mmCIF file of C-alpha atoms in Angstrom:
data_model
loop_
_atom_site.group_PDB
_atom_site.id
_atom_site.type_symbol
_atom_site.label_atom_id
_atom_site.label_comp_id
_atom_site.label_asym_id
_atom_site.label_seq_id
_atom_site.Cartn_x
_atom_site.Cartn_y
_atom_site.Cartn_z
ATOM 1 C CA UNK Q 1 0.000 0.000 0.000
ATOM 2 C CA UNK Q 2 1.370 3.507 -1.177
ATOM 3 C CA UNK Q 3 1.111 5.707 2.187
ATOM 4 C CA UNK Q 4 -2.246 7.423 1.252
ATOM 5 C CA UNK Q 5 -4.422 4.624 1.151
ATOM 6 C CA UNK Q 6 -2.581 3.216 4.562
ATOM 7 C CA UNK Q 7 -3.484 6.825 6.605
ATOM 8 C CA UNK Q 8 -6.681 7.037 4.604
ATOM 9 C CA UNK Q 9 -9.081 4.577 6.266
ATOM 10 C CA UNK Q 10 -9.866 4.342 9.658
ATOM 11 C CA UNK Q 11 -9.566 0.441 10.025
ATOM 12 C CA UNK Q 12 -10.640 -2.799 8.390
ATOM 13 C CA UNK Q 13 -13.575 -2.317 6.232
ATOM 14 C CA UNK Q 14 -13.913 1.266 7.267
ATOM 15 C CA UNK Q 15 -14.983 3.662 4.120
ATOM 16 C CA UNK Q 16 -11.810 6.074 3.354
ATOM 17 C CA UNK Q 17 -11.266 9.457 4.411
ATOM 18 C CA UNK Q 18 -13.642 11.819 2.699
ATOM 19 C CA UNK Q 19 -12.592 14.903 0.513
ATOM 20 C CA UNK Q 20 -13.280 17.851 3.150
ATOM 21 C CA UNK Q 21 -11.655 15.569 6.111
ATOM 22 C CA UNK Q 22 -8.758 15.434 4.123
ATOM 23 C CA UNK Q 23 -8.813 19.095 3.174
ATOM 24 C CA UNK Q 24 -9.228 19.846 6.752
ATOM 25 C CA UNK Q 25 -6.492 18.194 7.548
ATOM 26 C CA UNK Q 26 -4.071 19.118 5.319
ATOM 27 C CA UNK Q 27 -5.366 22.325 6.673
ATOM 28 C CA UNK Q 28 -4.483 21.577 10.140
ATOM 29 C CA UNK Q 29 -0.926 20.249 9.189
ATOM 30 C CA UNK Q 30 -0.204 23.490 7.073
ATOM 31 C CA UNK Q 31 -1.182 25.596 9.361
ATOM 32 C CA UNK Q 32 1.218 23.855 12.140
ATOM 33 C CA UNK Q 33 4.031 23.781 9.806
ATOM 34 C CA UNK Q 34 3.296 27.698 9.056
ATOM 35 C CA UNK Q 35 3.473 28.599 12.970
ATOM 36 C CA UNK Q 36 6.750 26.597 13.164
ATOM 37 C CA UNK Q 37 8.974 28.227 10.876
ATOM 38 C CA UNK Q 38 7.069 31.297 11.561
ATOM 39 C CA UNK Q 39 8.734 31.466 15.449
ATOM 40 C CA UNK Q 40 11.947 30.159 13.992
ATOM 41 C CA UNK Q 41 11.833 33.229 11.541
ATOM 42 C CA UNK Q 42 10.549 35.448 13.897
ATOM 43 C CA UNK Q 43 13.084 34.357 17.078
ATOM 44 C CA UNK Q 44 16.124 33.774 14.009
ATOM 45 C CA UNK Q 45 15.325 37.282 12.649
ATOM 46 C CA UNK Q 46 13.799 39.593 15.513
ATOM 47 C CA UNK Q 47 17.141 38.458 17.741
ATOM 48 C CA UNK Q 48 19.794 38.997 15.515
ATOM 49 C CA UNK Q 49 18.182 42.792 14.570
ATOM 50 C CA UNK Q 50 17.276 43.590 18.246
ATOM 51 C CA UNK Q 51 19.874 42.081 20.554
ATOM 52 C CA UNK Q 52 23.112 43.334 20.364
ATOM 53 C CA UNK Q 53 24.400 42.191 23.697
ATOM 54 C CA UNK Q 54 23.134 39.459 24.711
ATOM 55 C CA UNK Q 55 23.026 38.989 28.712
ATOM 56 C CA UNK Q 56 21.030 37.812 31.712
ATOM 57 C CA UNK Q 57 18.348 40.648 30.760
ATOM 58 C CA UNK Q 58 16.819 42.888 27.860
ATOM 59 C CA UNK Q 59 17.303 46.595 28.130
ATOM 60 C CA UNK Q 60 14.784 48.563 26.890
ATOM 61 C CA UNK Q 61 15.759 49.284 23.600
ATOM 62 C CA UNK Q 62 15.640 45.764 22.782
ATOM 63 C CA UNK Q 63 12.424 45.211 24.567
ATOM 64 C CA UNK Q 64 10.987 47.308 21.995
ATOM 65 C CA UNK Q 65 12.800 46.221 19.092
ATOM 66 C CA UNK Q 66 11.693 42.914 19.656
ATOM 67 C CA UNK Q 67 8.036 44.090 20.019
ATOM 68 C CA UNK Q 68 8.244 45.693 17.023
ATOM 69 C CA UNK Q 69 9.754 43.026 14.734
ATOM 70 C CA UNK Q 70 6.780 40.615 16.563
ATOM 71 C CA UNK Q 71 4.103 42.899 15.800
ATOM 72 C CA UNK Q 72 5.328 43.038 12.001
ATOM 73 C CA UNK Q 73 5.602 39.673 11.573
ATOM 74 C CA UNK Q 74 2.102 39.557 12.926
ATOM 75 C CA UNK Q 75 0.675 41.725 11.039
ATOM 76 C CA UNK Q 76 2.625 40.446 7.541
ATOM 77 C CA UNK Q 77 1.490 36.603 8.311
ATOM 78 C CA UNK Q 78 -2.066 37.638 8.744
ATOM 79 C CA UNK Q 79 -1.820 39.872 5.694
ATOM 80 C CA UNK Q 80 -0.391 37.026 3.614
ATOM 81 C CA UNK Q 81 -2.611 34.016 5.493
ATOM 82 C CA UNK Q 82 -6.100 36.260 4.896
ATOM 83 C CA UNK Q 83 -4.495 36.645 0.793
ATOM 84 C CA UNK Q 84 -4.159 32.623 0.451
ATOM 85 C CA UNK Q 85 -7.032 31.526 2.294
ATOM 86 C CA UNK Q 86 -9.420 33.957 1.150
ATOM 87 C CA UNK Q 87 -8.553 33.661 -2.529
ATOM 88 C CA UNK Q 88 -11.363 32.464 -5.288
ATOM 89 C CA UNK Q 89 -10.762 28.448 -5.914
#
């Protein structure tokens, strides 16, 4: 068996997974994958532009540059999510 049809049913006799579970699924996984490498980009990127010293604490500064860099990743992700989910099939 290829390793669709041995995730696809449920068990012995069991009908296969339908069309919108697997959509919703693939959903699910995407969207996982998506807030992975999204706090891997964010903590990769945000860090390396915001601290420049690292130590036991943040100083101000880099309390707010980190803020900042969140909040635009934020705001880019949902711009870019709201663009590929929303678009006409």
């Amino acid at each position: 068996m290829d390793s669709f049809s041995s995730h696809s049913s449920m068990g012995s006799g069991s009908p296969q997974m339908s069309s919108e579970d697997f959509k919703d699924q693939l959903k699910n996984q995407l969207a996982q994958a998506y807030a992975q490498e999204f706090l891997e980009t964010v903590r990769d990127k945000c860090f390396a532009k915001c601290i420049t010293k690292p130590g036991s604490s943040l100083s101000g500064s880099e309390s707010s540059c980190i803020s900042r860099c969140v909040e635009r990743y934020i705001e880019a992700t949902g711009i870019i999510s709201r663009a590929l989910f929303n678009a006409p099939r």
